[in-house]
mmCIF file of N, CA and C and ligand atoms in Angstrom:
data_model
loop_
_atom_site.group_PDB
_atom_site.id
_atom_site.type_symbol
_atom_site.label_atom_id
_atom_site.label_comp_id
_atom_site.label_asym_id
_atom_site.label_seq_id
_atom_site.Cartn_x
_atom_site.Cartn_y
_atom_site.Cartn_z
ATOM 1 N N UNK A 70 55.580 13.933 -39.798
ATOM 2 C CA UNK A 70 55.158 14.550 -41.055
ATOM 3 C C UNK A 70 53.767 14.033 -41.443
ATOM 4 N N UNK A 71 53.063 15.150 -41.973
ATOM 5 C CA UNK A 71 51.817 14.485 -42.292
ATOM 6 C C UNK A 71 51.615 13.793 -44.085
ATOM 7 N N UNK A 72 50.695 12.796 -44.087
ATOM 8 C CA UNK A 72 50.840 12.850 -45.270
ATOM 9 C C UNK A 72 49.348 13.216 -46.325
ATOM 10 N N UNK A 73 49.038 13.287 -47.302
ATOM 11 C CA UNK A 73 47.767 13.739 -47.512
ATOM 12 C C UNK A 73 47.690 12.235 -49.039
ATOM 13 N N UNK A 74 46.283 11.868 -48.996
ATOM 14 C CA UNK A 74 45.890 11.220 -49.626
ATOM 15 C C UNK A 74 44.877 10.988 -50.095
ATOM 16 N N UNK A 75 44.015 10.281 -51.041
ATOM 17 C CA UNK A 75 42.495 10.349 -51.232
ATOM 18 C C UNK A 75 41.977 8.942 -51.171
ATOM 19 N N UNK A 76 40.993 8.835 -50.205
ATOM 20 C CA UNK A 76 40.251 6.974 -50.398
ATOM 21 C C UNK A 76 38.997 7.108 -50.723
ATOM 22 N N UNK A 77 38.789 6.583 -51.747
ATOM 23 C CA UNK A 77 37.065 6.800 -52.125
ATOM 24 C C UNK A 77 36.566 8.267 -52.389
ATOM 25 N N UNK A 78 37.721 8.957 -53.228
ATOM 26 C CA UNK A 78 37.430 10.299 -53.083
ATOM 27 C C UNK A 78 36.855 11.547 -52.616
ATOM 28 N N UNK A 79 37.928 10.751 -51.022
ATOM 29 C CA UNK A 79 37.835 11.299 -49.839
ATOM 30 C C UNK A 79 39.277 11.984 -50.127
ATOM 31 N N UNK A 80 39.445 13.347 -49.780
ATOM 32 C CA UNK A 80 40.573 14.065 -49.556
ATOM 33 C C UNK A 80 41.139 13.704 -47.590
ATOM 34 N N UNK A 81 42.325 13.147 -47.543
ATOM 35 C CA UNK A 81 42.516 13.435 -46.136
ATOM 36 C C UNK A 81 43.839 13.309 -45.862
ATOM 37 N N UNK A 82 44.300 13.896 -44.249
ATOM 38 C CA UNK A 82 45.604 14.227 -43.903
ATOM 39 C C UNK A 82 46.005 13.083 -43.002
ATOM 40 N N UNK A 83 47.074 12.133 -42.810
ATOM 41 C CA UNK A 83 46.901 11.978 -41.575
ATOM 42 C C UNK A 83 48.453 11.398 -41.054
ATOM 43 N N UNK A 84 48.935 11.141 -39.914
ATOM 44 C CA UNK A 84 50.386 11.137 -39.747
ATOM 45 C C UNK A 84 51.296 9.899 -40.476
ATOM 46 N N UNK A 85 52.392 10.302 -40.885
ATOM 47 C CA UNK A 85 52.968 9.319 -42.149
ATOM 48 C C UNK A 85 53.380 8.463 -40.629
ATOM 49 N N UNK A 86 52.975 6.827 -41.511
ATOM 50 C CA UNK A 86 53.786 5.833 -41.105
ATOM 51 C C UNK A 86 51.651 5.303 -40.760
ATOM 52 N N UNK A 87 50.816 5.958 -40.807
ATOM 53 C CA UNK A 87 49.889 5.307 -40.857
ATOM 54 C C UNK A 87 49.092 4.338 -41.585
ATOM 55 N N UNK A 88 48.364 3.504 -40.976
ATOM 56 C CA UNK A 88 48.132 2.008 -42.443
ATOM 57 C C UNK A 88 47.049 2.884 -43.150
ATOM 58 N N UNK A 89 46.620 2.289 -44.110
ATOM 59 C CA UNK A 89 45.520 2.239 -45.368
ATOM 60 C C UNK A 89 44.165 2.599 -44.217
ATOM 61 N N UNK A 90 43.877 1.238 -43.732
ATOM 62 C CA UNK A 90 42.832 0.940 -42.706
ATOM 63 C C UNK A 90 42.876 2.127 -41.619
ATOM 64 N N UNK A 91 43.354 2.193 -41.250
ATOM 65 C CA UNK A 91 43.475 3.311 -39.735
ATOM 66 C C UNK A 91 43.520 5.072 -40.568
ATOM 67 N N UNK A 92 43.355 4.941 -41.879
ATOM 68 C CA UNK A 92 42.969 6.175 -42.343
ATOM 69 C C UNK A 92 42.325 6.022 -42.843
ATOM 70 N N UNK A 93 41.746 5.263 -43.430
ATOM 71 C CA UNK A 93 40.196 4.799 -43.946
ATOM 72 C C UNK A 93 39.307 5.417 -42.441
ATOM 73 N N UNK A 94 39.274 4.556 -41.560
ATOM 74 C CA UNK A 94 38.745 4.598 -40.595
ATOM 75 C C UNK A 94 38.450 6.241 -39.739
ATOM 76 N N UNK A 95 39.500 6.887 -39.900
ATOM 77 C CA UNK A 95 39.301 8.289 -39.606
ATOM 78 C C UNK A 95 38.034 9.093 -40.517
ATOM 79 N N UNK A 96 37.776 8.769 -41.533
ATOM 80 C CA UNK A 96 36.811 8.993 -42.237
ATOM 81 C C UNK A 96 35.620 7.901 -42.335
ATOM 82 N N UNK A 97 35.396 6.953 -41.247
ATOM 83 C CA UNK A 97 34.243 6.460 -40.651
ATOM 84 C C UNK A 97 33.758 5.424 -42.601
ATOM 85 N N UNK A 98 35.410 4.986 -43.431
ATOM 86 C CA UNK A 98 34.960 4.051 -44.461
ATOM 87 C C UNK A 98 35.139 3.080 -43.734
ATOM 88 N N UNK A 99 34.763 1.818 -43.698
ATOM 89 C CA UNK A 99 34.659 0.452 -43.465
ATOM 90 C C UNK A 99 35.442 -0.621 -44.368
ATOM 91 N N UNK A 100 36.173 -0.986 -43.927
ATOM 92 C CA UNK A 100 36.954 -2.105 -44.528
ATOM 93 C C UNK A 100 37.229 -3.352 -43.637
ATOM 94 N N UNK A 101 36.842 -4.723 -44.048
ATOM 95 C CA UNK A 101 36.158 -5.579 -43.736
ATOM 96 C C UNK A 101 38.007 -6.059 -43.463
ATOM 97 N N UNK A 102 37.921 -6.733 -41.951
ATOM 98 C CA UNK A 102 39.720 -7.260 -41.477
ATOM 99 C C UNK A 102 39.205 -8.498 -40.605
ATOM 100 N N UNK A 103 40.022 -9.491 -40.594
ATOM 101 C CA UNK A 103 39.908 -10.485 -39.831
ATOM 102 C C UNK A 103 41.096 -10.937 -39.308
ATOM 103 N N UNK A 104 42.359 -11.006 -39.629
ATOM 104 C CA UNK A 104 43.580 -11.289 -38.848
ATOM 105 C C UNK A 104 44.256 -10.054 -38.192
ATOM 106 N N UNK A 105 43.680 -8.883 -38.336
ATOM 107 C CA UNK A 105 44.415 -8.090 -38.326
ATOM 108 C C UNK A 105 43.815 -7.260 -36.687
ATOM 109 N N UNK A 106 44.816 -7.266 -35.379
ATOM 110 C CA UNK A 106 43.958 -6.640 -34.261
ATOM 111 C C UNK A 106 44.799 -5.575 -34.009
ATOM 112 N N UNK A 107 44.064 -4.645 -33.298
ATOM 113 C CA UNK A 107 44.898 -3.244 -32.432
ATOM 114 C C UNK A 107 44.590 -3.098 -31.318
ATOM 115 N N UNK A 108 45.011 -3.698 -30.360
ATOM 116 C CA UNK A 108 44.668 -2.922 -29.086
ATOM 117 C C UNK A 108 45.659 -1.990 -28.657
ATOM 118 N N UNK A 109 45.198 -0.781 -28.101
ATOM 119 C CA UNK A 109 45.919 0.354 -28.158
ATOM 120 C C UNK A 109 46.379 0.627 -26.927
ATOM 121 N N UNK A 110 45.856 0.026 -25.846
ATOM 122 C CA UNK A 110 45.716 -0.078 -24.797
ATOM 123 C C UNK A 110 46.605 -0.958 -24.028
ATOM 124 N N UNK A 111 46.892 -1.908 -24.813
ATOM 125 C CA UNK A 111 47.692 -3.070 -24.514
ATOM 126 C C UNK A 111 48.923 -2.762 -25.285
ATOM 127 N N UNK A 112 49.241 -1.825 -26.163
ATOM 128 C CA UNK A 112 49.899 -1.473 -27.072
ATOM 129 C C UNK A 112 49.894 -2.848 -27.968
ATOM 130 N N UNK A 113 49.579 -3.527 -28.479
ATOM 131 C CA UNK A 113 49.743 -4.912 -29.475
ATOM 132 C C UNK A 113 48.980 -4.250 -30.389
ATOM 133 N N UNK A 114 49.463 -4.923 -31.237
ATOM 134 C CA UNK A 114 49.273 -4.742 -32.955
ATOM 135 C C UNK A 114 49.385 -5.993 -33.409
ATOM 136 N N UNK A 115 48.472 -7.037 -34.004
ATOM 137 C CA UNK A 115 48.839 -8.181 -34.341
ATOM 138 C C UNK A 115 48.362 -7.664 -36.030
ATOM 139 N N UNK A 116 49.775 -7.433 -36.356
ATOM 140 C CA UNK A 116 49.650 -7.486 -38.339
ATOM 141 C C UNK A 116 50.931 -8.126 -38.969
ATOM 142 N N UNK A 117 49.900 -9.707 -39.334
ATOM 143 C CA UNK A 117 50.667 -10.384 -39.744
ATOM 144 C C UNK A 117 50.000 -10.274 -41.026
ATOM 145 N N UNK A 118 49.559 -9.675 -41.818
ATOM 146 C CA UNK A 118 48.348 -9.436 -43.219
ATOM 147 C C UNK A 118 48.463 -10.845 -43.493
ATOM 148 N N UNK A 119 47.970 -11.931 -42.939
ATOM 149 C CA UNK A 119 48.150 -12.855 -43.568
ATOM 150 C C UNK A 119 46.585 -13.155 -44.291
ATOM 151 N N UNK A 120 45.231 -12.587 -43.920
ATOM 152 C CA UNK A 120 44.269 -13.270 -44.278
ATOM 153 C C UNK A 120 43.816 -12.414 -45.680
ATOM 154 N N UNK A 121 44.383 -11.509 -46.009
ATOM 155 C CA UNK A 121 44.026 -10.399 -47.284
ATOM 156 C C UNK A 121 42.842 -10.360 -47.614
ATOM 157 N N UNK A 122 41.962 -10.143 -46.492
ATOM 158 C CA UNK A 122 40.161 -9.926 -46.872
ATOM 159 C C UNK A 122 40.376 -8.385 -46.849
ATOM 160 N N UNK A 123 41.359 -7.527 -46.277
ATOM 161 C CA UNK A 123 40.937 -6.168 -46.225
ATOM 162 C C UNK A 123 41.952 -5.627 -47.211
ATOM 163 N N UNK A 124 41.909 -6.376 -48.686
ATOM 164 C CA UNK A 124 42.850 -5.831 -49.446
ATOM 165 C C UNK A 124 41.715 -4.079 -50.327
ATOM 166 N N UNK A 125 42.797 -3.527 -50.941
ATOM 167 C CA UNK A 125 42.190 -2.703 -51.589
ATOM 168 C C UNK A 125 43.202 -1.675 -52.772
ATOM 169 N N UNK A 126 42.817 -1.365 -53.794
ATOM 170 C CA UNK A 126 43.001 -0.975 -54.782
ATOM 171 C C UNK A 126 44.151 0.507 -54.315
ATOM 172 N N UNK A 127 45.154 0.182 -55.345
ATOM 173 C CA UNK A 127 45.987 1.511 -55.273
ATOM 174 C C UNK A 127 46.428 1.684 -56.386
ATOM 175 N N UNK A 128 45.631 3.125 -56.642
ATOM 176 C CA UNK A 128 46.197 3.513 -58.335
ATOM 177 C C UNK A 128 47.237 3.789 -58.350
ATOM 178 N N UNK A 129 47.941 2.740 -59.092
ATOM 179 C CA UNK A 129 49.398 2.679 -59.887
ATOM 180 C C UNK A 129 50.225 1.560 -59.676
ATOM 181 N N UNK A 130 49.170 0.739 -59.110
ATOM 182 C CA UNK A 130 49.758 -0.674 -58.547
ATOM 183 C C UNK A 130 49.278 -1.575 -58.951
ATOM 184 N N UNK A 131 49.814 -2.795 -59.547
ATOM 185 C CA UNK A 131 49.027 -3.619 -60.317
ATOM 186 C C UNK A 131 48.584 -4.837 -59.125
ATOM 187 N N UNK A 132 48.799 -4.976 -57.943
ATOM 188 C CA UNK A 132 48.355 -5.581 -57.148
ATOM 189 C C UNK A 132 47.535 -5.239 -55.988
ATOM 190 N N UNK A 133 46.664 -5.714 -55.770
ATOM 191 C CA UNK A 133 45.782 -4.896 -54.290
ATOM 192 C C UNK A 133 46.814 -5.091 -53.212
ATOM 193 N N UNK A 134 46.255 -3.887 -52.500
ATOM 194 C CA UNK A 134 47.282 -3.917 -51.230
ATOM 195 C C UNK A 134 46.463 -4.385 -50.148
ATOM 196 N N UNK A 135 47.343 -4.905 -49.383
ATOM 197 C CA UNK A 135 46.368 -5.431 -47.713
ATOM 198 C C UNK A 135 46.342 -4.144 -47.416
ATOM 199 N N UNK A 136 45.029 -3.416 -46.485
ATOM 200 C CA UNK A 136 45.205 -2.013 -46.144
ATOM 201 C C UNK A 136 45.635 -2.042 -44.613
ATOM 202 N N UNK A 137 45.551 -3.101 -44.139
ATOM 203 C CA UNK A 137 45.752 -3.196 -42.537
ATOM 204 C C UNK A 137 47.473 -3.146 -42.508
ATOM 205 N N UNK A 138 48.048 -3.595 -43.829
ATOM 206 C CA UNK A 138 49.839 -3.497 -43.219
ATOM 207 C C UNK A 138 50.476 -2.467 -44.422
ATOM 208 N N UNK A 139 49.781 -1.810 -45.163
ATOM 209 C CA UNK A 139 50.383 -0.971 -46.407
ATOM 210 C C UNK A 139 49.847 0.297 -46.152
ATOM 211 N N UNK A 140 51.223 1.096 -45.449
ATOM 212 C CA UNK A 140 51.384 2.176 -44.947
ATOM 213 C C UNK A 140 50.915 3.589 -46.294
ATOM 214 N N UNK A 141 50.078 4.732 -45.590
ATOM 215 C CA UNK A 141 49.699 5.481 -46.736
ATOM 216 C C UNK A 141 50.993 6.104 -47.489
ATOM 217 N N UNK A 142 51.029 6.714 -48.444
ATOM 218 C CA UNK A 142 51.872 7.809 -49.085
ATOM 219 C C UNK A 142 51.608 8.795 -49.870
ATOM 220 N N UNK A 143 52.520 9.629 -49.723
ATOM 221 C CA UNK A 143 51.634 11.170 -50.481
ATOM 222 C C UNK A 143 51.217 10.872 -51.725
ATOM 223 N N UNK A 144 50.184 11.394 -51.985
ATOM 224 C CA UNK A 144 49.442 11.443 -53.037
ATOM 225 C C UNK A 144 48.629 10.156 -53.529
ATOM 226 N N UNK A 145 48.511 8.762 -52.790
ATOM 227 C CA UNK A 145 48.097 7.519 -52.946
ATOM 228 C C UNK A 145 46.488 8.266 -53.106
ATOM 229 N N UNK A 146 46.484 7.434 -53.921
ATOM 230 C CA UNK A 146 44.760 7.485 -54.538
ATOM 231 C C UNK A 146 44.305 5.725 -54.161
ATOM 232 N N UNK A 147 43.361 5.562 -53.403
ATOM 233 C CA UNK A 147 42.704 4.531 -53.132
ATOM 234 C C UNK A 147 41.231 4.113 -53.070
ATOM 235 N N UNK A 148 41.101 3.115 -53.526
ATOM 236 C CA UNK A 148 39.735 2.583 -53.618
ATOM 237 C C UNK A 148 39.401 1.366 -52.674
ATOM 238 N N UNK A 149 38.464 1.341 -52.045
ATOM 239 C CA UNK A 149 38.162 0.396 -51.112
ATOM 240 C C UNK A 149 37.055 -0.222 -51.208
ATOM 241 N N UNK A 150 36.221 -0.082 -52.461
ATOM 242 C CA UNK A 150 34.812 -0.523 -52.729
ATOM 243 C C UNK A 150 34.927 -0.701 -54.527
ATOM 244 N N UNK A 151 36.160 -0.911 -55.019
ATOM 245 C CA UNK A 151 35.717 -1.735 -56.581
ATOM 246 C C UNK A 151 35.512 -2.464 -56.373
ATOM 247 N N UNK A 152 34.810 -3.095 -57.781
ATOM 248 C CA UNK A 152 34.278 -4.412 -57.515
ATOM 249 C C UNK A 152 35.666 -5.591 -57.677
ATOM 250 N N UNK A 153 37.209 -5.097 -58.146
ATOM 251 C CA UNK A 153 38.172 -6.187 -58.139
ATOM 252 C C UNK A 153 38.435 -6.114 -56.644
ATOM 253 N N UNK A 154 38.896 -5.426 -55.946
ATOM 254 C CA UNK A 154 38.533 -5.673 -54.579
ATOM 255 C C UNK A 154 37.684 -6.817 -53.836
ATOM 256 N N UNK A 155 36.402 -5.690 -54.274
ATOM 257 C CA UNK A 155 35.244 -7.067 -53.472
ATOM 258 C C UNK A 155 35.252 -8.519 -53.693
ATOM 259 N N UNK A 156 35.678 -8.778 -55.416
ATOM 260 C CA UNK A 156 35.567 -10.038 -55.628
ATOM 261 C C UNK A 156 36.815 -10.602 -55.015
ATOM 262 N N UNK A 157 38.035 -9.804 -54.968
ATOM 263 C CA UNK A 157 39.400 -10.389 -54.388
ATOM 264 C C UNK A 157 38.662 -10.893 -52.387
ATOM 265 N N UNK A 158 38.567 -10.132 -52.269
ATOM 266 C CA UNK A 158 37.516 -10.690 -50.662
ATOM 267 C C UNK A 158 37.022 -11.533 -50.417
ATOM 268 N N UNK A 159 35.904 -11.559 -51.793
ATOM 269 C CA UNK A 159 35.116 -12.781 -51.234
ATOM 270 C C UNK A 159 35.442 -14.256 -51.649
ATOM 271 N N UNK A 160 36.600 -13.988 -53.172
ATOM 272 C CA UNK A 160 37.299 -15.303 -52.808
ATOM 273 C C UNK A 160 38.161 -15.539 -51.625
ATOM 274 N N UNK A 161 39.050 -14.551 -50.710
ATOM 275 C CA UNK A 161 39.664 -14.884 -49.870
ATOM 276 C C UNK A 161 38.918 -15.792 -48.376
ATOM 277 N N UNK A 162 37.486 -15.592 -48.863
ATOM 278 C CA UNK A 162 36.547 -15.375 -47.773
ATOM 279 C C UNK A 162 36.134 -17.062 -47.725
ATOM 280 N N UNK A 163 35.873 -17.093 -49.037
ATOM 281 C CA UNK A 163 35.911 -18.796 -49.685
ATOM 282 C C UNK A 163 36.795 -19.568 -49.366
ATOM 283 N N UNK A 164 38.026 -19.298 -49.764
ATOM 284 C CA UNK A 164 39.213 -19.959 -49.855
ATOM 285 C C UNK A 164 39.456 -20.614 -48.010
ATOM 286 N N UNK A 165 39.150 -19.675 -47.021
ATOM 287 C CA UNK A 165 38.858 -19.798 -45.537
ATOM 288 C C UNK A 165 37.808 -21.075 -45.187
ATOM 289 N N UNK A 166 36.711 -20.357 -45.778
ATOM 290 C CA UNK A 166 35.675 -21.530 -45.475
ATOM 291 C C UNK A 166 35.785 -22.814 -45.942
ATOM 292 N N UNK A 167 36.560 -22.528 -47.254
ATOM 293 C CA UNK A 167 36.626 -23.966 -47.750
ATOM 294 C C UNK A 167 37.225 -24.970 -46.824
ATOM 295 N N UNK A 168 38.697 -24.358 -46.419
ATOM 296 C CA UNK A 168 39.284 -25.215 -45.313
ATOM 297 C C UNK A 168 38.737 -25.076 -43.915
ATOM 298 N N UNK A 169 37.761 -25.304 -43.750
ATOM 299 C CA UNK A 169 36.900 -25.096 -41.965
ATOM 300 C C UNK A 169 35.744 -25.930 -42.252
ATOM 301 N N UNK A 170 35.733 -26.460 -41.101
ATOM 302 C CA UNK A 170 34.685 -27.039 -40.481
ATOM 303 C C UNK A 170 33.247 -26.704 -40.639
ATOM 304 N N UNK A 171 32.486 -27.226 -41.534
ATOM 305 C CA UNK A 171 30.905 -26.824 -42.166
ATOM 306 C C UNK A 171 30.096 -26.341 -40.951
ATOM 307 N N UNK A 172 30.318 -26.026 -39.998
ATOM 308 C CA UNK A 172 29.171 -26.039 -38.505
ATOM 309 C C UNK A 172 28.747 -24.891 -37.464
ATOM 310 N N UNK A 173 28.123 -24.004 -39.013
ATOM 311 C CA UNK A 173 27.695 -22.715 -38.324
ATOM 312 C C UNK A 173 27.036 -23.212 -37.514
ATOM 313 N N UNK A 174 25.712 -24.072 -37.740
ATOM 314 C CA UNK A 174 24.386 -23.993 -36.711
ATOM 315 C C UNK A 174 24.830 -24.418 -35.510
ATOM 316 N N UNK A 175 25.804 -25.763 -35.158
ATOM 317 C CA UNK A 175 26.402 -25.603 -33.857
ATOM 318 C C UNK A 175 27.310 -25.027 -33.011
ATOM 319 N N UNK A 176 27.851 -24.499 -33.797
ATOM 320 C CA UNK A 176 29.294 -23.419 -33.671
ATOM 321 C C UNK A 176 29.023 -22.841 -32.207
ATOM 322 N N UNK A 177 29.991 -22.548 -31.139
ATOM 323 C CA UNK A 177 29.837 -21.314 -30.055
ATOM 324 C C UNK A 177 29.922 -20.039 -30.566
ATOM 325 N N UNK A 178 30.361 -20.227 -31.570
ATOM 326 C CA UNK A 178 30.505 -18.158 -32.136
ATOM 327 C C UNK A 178 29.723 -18.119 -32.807
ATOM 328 N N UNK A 179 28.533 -19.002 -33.340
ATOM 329 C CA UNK A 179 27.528 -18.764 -34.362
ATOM 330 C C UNK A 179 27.060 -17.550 -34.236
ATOM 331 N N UNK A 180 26.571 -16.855 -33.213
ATOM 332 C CA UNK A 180 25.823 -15.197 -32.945
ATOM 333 C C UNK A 180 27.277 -14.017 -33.413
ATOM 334 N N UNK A 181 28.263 -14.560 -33.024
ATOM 335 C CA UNK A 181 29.429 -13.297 -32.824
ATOM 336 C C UNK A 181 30.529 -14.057 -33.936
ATOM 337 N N UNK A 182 30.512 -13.895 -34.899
ATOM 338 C CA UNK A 182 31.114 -14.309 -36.232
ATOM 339 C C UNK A 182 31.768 -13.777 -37.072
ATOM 340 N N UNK A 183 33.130 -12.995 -36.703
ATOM 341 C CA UNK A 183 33.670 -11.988 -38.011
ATOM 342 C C UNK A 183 33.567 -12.868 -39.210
ATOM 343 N N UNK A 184 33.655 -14.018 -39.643
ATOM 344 C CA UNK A 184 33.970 -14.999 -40.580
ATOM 345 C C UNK A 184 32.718 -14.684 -41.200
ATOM 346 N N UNK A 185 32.252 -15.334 -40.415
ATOM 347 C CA UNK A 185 30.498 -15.958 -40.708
ATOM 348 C C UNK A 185 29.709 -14.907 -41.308
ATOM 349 N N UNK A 186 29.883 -13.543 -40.422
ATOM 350 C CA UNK A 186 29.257 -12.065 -40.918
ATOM 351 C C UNK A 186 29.648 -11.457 -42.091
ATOM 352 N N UNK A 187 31.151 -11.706 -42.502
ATOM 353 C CA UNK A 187 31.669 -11.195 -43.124
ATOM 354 C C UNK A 187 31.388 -12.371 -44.908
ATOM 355 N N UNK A 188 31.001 -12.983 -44.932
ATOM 356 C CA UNK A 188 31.046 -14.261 -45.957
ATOM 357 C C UNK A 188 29.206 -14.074 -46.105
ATOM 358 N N UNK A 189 28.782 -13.591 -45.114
ATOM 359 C CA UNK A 189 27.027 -13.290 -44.942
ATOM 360 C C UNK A 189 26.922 -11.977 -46.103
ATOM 361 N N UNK A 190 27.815 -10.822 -45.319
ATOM 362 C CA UNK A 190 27.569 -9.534 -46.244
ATOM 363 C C UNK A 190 28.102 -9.594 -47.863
ATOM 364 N N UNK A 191 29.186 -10.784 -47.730
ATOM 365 C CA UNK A 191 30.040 -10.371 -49.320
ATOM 366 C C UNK A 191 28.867 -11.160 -50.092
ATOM 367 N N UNK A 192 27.837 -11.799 -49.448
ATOM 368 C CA UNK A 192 26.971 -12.669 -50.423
ATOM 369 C C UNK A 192 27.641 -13.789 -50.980
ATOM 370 N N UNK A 193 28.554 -14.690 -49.969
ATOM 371 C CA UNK A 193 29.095 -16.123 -50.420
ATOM 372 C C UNK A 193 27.644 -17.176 -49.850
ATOM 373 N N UNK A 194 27.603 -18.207 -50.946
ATOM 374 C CA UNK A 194 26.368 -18.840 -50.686
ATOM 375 C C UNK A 194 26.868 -20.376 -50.763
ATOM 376 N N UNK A 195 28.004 -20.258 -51.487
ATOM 377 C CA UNK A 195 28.417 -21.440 -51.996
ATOM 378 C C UNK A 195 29.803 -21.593 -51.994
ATOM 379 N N UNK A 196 30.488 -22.306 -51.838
ATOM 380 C CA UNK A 196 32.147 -22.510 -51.884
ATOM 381 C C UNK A 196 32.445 -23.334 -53.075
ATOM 382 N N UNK A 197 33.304 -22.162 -54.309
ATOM 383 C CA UNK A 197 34.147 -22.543 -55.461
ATOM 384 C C UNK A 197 35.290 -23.573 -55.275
ATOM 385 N N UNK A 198 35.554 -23.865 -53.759
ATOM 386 C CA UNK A 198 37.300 -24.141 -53.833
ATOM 387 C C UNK A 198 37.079 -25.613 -52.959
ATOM 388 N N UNK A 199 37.305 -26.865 -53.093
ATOM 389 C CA UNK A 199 38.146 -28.018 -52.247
ATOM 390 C C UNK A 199 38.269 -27.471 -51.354
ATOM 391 N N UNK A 200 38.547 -28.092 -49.917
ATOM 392 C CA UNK A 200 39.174 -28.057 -48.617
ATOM 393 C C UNK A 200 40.650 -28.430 -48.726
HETATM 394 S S1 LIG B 399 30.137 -19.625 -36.799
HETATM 395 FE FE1 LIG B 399 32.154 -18.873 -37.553
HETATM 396 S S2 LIG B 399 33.700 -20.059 -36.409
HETATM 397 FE FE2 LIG B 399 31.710 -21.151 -36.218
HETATM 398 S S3 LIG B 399 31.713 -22.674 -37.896
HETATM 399 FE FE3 LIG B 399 30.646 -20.807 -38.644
HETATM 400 S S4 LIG B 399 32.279 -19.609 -39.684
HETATM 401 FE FE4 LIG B 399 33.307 -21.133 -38.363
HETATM 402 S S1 LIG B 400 43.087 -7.931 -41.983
HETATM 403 FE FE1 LIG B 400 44.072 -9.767 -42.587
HETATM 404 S S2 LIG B 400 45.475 -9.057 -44.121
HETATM 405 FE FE2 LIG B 400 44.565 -7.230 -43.411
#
């Protein structure tokens, strides 16, 4: 069954039992994931939503949803670019760094960095939180 929904007031269709993210993505929106992998190929799916950087807004829900494990439903209206979102991100983004090891400049992944890139774009400069 298909289901129809709107993200970013985007109208779209797409087969029920699909996540937030993987219909975002059919419409080429971007939503920022770090625990969350698909290889399709390998058939694996690693969604354990545990890191909630790719949470996002669902009208009628008083909590953001992870979009990588919260399957669409008819008529879901979603937002993936408020700013309670973004700020929910980039503390999650904090809350990460806080507990890690300070050592971009020597790091081996310093060039190839979902962390690092992703804490670059949300504009974290500084860490609010203890380790
Ligand atoms: S480059 Fe990435 S993995 Fe390496 S220390 Fe920085 S945030 Fe951590
Ligand atoms: S990508 Fe980690 S919770 Fe969705």
């Amino acid at each position: 069954m298909d289901i129809q929904l709107t993200i970013n007031d985007i109208p779209l269709t797409v087969p029920e039992g699909t996540s937030i993210l993987d219909a975002a993505r059919t419409v080429n929106i971007d939503i920022p994931t770090l625990c969350h992998l698909k290889l399709n190929e390998m058939h694996y799916n690693n969604n354990i939503a545990s890191c909630r950087v790719c949470v996002v807004e669902v009208e009628g829900r008083r909590n953001l949803a992870s979009s990588c494990s919260t399957p669409v439903a008819s008529g879901m209206v979603v937002k993936t670019d408020s700013l309670r979102a973004i700020q929910a991100r980039r503390a999650m983004v904090e809350l990460l760094l806080s507990d890690h090891p300070k050592s971009c400049l020597t790091c081996a992944k310093n060039m190839d960095c979902d962390l690092r890139a992703l804490a670059a774009e949300l504009g974290v400069r500084a860490i609010s939180y203890e380790g």
